[in-house]
Short mmCIF file of N, CA, C and O in Angstrom, two decimals:
data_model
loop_
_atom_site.label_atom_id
_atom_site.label_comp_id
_atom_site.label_asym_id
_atom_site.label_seq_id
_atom_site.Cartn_x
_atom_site.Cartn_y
_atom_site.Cartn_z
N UNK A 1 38.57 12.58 -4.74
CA UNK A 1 37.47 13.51 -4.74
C UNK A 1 36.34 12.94 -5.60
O UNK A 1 36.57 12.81 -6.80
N UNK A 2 34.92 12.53 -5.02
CA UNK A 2 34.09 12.20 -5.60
C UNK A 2 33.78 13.05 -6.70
O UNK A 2 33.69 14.21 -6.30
N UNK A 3 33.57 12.93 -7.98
CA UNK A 3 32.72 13.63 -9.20
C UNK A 3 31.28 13.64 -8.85
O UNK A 3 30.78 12.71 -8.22
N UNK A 4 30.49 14.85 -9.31
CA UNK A 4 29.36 14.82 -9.35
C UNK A 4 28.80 14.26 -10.83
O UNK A 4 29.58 14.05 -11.76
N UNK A 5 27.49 14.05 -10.95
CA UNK A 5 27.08 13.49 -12.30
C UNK A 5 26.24 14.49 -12.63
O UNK A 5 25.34 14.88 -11.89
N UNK A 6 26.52 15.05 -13.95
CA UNK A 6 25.61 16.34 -14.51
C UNK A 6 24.67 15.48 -15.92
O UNK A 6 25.04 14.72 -16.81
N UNK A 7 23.26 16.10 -15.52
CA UNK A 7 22.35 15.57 -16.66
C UNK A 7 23.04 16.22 -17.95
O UNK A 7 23.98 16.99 -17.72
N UNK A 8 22.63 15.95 -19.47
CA UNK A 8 23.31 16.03 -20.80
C UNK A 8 22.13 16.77 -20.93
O UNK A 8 22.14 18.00 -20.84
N UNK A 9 20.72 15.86 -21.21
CA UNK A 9 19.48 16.69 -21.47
C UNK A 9 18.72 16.52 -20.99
O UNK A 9 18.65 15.38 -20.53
N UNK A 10 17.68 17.38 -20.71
CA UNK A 10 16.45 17.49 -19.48
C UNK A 10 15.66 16.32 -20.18
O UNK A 10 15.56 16.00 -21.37
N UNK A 11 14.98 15.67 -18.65
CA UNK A 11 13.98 14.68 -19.49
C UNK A 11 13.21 15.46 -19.21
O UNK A 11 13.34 16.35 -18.38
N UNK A 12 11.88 15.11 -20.20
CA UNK A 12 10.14 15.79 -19.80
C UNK A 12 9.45 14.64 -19.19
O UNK A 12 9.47 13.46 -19.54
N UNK A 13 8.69 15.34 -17.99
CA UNK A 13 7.75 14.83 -17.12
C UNK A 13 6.62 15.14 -17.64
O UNK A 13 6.38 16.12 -18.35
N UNK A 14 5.78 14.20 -17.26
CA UNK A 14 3.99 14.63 -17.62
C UNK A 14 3.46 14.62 -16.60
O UNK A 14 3.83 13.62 -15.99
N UNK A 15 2.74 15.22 -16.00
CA UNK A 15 1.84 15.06 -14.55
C UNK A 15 0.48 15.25 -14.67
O UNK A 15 -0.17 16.26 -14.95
N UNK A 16 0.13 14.02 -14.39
CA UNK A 16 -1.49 14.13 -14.76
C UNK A 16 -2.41 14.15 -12.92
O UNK A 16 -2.30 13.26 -12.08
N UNK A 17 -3.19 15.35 -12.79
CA UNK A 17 -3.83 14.81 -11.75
C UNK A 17 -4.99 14.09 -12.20
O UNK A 17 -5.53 13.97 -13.30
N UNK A 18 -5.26 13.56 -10.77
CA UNK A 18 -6.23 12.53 -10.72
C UNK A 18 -7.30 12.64 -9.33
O UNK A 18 -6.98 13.42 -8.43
N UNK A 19 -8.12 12.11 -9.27
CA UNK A 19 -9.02 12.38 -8.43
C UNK A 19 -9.42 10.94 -7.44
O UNK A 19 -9.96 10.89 -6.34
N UNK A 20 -8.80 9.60 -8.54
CA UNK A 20 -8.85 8.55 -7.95
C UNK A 20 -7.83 7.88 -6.68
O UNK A 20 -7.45 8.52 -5.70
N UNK A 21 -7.63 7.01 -6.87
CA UNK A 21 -6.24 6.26 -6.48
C UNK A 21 -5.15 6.26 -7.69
O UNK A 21 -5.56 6.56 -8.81
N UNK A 22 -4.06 6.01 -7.54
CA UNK A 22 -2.88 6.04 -8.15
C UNK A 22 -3.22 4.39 -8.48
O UNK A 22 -3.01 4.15 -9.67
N UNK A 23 -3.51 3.66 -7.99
CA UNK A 23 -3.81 1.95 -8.72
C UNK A 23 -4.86 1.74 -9.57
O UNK A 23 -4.82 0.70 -10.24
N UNK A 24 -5.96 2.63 -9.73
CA UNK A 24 -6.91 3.12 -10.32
C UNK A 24 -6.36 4.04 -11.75
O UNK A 24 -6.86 3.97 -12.87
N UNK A 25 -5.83 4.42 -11.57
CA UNK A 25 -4.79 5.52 -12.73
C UNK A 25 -4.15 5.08 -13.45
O UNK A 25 -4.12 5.39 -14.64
N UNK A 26 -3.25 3.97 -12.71
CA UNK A 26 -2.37 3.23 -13.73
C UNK A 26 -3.61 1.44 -14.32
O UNK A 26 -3.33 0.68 -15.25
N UNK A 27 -4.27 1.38 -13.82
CA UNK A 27 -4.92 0.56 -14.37
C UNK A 27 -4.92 -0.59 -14.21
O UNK A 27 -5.11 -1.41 -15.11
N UNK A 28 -4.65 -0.92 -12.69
CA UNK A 28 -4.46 -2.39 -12.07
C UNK A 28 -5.75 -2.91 -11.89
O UNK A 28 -6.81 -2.36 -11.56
N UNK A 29 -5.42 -4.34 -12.21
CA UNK A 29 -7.11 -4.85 -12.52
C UNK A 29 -6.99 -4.91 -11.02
O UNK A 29 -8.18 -4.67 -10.82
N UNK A 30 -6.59 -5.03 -10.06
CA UNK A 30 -6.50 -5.25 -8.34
C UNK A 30 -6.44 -4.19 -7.51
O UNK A 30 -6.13 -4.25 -6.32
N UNK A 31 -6.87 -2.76 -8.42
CA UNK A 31 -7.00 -1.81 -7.54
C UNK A 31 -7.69 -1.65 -6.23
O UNK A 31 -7.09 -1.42 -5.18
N UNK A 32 -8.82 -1.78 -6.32
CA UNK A 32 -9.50 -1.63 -5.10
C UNK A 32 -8.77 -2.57 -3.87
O UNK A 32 -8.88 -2.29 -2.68
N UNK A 33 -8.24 -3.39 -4.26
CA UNK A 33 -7.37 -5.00 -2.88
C UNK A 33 -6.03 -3.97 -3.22
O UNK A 33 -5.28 -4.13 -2.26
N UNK A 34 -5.72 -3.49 -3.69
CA UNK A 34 -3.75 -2.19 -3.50
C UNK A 34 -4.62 -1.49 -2.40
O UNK A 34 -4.42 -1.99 -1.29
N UNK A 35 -5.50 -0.51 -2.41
CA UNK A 35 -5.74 0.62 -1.77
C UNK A 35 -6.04 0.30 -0.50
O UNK A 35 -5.78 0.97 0.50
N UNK A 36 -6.87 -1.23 -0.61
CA UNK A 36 -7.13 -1.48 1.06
C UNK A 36 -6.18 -1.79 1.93
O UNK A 36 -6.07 -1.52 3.13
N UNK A 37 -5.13 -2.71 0.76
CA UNK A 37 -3.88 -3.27 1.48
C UNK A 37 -2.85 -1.84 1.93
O UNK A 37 -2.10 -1.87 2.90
N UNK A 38 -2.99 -0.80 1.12
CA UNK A 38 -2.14 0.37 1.17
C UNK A 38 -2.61 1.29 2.32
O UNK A 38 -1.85 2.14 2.79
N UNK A 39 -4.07 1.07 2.85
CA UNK A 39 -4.73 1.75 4.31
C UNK A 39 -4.08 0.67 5.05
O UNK A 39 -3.13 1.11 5.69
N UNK A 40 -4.24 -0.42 5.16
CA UNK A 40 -4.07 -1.52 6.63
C UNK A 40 -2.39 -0.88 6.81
O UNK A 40 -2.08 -0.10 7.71
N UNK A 41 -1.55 -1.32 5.89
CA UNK A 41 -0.26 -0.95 5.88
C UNK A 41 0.18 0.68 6.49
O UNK A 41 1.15 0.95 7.20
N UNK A 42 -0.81 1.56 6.01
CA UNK A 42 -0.41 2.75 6.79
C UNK A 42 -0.85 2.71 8.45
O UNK A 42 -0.33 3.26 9.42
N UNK A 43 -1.94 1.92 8.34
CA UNK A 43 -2.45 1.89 10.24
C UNK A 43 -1.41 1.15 10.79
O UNK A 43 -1.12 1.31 11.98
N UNK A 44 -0.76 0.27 10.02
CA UNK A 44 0.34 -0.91 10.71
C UNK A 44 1.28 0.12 11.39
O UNK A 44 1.47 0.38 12.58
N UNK A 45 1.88 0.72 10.05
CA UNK A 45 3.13 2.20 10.21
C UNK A 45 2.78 2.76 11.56
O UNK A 45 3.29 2.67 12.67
N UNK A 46 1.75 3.39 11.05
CA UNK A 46 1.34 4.54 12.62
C UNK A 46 1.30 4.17 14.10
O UNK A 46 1.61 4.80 15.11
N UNK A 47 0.67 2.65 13.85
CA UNK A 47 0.91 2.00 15.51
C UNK A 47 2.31 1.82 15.87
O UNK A 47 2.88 2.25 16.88
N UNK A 48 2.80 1.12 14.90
CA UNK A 48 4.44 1.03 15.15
C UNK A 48 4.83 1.96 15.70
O UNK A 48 5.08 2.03 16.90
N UNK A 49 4.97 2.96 14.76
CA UNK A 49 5.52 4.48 15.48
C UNK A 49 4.92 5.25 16.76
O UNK A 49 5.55 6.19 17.25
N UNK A 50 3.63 4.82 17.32
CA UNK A 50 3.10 5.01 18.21
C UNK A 50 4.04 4.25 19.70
O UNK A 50 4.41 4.76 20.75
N UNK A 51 4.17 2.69 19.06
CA UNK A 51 4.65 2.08 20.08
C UNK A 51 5.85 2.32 20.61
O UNK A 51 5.86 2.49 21.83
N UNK A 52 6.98 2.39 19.96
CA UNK A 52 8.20 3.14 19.76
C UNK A 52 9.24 1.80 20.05
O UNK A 52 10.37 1.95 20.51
N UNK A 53 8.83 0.88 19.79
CA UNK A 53 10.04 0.13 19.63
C UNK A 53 10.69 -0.39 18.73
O UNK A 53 10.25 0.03 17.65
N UNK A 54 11.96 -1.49 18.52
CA UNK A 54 12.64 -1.39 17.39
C UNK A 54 12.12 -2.10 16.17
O UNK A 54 11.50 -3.13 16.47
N UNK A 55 12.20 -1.82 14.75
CA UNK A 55 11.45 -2.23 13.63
C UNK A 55 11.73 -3.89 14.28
O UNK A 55 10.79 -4.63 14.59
N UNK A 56 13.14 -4.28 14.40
CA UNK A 56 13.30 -5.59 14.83
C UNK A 56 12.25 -6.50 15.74
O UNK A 56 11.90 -7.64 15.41
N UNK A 57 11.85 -5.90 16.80
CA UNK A 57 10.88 -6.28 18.06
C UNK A 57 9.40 -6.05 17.54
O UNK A 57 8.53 -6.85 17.88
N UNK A 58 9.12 -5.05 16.79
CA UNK A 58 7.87 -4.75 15.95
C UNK A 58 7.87 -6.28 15.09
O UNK A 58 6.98 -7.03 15.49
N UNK A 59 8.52 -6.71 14.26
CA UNK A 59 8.76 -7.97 13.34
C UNK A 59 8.57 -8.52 13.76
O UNK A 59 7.61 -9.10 13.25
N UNK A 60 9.08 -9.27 15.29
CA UNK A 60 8.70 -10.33 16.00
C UNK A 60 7.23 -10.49 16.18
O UNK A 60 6.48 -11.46 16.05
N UNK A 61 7.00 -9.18 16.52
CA UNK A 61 5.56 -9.34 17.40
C UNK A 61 4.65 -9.85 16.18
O UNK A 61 3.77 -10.65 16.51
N UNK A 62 4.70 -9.62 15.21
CA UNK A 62 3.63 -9.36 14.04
C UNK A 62 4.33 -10.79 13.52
O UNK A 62 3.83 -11.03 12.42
N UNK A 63 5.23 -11.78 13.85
CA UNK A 63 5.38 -12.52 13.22
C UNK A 63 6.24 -12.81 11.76
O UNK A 63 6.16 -13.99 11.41
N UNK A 64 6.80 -12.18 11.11
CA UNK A 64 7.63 -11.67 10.04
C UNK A 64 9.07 -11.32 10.49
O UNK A 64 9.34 -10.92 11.62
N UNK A 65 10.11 -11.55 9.34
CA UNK A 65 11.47 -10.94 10.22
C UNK A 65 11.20 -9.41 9.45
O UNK A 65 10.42 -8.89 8.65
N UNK A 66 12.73 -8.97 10.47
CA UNK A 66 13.04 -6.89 9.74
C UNK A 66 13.06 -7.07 8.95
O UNK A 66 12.08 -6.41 8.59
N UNK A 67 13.51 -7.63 7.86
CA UNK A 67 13.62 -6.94 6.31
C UNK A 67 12.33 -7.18 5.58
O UNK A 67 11.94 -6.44 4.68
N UNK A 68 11.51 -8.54 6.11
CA UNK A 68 10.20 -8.36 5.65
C UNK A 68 9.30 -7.27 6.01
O UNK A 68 8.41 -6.88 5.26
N UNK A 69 9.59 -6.68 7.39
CA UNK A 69 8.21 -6.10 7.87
C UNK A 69 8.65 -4.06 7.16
O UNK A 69 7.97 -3.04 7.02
N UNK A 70 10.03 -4.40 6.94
CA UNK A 70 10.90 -3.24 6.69
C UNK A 70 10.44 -2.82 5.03
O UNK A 70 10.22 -1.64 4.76
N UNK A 71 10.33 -3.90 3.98
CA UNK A 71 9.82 -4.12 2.82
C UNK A 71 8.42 -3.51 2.43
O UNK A 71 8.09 -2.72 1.55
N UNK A 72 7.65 -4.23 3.51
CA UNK A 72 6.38 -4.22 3.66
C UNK A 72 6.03 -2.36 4.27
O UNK A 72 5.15 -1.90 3.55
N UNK A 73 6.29 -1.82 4.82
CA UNK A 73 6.51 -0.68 5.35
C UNK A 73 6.79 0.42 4.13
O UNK A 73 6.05 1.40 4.11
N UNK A 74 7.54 0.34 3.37
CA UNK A 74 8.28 0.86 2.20
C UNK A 74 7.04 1.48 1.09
O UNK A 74 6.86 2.52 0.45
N UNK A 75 6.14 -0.14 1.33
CA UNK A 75 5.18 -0.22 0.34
C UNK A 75 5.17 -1.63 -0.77
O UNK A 75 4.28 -1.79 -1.60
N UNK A 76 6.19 -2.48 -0.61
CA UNK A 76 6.56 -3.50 -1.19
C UNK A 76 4.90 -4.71 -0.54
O UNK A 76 5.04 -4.99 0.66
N UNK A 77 4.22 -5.02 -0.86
CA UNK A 77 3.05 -5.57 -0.13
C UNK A 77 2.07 -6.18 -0.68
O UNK A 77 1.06 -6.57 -0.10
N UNK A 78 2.56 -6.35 -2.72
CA UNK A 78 1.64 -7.59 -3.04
C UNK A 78 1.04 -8.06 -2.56
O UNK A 78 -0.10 -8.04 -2.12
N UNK A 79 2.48 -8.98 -2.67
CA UNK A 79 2.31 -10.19 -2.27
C UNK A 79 1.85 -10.70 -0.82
O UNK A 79 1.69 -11.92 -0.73
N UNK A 80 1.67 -10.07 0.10
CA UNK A 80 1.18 -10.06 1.22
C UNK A 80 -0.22 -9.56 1.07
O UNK A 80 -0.60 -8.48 0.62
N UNK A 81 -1.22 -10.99 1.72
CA UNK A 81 -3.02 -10.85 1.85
C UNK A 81 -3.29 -10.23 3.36
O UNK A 81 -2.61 -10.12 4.38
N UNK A 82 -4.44 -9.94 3.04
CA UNK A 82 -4.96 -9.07 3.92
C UNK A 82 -5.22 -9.28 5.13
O UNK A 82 -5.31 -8.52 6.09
N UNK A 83 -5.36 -10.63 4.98
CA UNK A 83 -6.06 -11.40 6.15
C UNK A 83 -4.88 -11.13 6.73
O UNK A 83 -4.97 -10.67 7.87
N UNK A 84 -3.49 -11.34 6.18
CA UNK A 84 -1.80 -11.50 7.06
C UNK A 84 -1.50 -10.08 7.42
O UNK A 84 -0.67 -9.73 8.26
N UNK A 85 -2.43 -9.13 6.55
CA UNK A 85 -1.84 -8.04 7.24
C UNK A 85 -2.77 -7.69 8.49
O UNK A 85 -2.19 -7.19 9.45
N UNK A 86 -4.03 -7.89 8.59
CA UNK A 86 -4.90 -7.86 9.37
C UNK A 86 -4.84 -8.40 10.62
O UNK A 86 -5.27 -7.84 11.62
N UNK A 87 -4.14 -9.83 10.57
CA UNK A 87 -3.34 -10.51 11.80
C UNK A 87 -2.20 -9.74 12.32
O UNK A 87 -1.91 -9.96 13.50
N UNK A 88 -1.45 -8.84 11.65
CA UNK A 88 0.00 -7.95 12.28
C UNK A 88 -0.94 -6.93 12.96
O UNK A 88 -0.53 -6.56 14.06
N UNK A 89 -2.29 -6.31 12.51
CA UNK A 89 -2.76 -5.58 12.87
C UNK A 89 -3.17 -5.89 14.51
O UNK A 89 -2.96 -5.15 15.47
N UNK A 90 -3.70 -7.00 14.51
CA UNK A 90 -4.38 -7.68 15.79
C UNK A 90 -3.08 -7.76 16.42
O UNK A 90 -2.96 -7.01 17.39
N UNK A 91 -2.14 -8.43 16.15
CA UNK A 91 -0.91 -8.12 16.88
C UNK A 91 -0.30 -7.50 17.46
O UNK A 91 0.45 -7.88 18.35
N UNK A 92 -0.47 -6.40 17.10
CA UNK A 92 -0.28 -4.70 17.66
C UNK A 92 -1.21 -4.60 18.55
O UNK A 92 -0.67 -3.96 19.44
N UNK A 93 -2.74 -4.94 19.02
CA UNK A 93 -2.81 -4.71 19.50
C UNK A 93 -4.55 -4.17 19.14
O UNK A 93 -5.43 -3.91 19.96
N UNK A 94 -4.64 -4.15 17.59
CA UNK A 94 -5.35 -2.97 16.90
C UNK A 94 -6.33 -3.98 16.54
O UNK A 94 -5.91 -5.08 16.18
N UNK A 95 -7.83 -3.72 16.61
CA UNK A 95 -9.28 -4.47 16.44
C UNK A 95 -9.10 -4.17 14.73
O UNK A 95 -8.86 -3.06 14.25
N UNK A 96 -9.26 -5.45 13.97
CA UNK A 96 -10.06 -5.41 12.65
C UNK A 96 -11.93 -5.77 12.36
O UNK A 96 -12.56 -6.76 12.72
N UNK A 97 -12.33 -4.73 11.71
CA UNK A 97 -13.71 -4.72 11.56
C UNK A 97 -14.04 -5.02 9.98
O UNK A 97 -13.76 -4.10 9.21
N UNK A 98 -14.41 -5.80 9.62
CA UNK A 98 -15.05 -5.37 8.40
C UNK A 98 -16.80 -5.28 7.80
O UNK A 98 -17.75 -6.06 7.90
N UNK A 99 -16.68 -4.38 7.36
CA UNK A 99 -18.12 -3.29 6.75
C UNK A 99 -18.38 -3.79 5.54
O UNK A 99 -17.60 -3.38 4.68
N UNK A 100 -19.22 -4.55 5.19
CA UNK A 100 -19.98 -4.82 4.25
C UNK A 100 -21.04 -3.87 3.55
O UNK A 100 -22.21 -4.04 3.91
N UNK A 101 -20.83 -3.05 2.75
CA UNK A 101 -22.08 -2.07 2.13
C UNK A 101 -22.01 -2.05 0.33
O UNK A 101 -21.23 -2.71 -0.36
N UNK A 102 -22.98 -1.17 -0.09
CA UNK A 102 -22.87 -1.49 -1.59
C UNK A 102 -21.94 -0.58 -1.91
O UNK A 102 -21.51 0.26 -1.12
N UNK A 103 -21.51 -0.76 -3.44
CA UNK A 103 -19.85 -0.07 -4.05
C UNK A 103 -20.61 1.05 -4.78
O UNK A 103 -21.68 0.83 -5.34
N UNK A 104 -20.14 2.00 -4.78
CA UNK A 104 -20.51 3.43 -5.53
C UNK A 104 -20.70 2.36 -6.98
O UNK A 104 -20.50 1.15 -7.05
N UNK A 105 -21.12 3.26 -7.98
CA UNK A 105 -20.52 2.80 -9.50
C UNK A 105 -19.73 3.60 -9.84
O UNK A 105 -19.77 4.80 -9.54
N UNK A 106 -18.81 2.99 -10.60
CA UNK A 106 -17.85 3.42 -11.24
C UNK A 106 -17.21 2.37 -12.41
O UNK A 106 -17.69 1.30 -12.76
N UNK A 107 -15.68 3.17 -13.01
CA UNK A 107 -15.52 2.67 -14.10
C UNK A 107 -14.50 0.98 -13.52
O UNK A 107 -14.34 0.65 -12.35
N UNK A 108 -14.03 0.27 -14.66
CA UNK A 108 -13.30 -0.56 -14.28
C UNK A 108 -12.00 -0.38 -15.20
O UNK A 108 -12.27 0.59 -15.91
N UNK A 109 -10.86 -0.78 -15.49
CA UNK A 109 -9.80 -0.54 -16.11
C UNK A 109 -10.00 -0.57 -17.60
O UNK A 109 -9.04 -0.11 -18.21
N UNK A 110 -10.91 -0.96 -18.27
CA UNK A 110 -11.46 -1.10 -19.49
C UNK A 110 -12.36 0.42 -19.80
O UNK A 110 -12.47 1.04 -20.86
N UNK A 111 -12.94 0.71 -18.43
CA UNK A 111 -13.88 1.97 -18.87
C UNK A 111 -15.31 1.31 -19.07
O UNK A 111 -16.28 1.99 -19.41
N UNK A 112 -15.36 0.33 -18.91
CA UNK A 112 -16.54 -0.39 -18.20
C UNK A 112 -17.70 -0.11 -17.24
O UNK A 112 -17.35 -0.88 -16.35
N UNK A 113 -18.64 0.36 -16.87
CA UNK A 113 -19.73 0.96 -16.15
C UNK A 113 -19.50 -0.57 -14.98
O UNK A 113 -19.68 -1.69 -15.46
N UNK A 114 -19.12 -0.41 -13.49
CA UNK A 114 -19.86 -1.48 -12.73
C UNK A 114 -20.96 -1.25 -11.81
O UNK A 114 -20.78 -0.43 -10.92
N UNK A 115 -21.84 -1.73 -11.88
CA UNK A 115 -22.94 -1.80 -11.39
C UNK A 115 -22.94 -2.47 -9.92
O UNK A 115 -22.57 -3.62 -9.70
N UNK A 116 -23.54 -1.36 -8.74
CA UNK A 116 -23.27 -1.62 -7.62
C UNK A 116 -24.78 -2.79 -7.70
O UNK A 116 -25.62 -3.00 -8.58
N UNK A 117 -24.56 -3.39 -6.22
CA UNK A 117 -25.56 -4.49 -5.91
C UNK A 117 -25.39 -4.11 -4.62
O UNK A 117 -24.35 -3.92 -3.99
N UNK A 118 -27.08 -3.97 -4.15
CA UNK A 118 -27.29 -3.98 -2.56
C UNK A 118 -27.84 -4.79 -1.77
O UNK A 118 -27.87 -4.55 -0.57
#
């Protein structure tokens, strides 16, 4: 008979909202390249699931094996550039565009003022 495991003492949580990104919050100097890589990666998801075939045959197509594209899916996606995710994108099937315009201002992980350029 399996045992269950009972906590001893409650831990305390802190929950801070935020209004930014979560890579922005914790203070990654590479926030803005997480959030874009973290959109391409959700459009990847959604076509997949659109297409309906197996994560395995999805892998092929995009070039990567299952446990990479399975990783990558999860949210595991450093280490993977954009351009590579942008190519799985085209793979699928799906047009990449990119929009060149000026950056709001805002802070940088220091609390730094950056100054947009147009």
């Amino acid at each position: 008979m399996a045992k269950t495991a009972t906590r001893e003492k409650e831990e305390e949580v802190t929950v801070e909202r935020t209004t930014g990104s979560v890579y922005h919050s914790l203070g990654y100097a590479n926030a803005d390249e997480m959030v874009l890589k973290a959109s391409i990666v959700s459009t990847i998801n959604d076509t997949i699931k659109v297409r309906g075939l197996t994560q395995v045959q999805d892998a092929e197509l995009v070039g990567v094996d299952q446990p990479t594209l399975s990783k990558l899916l999860r949210g595991r996606f450093r280490s993977v550039s954009i351009d590579k995710l942008a190519h799985m994108l085209n793979a699928l099937g799906r047009d990449v565009t990119i929009v060149v315009g000026a950056m709001p201002q805002r802070e940088d992980a220091r609390g730094r003022t950056l100054v947009a350029v147009s």
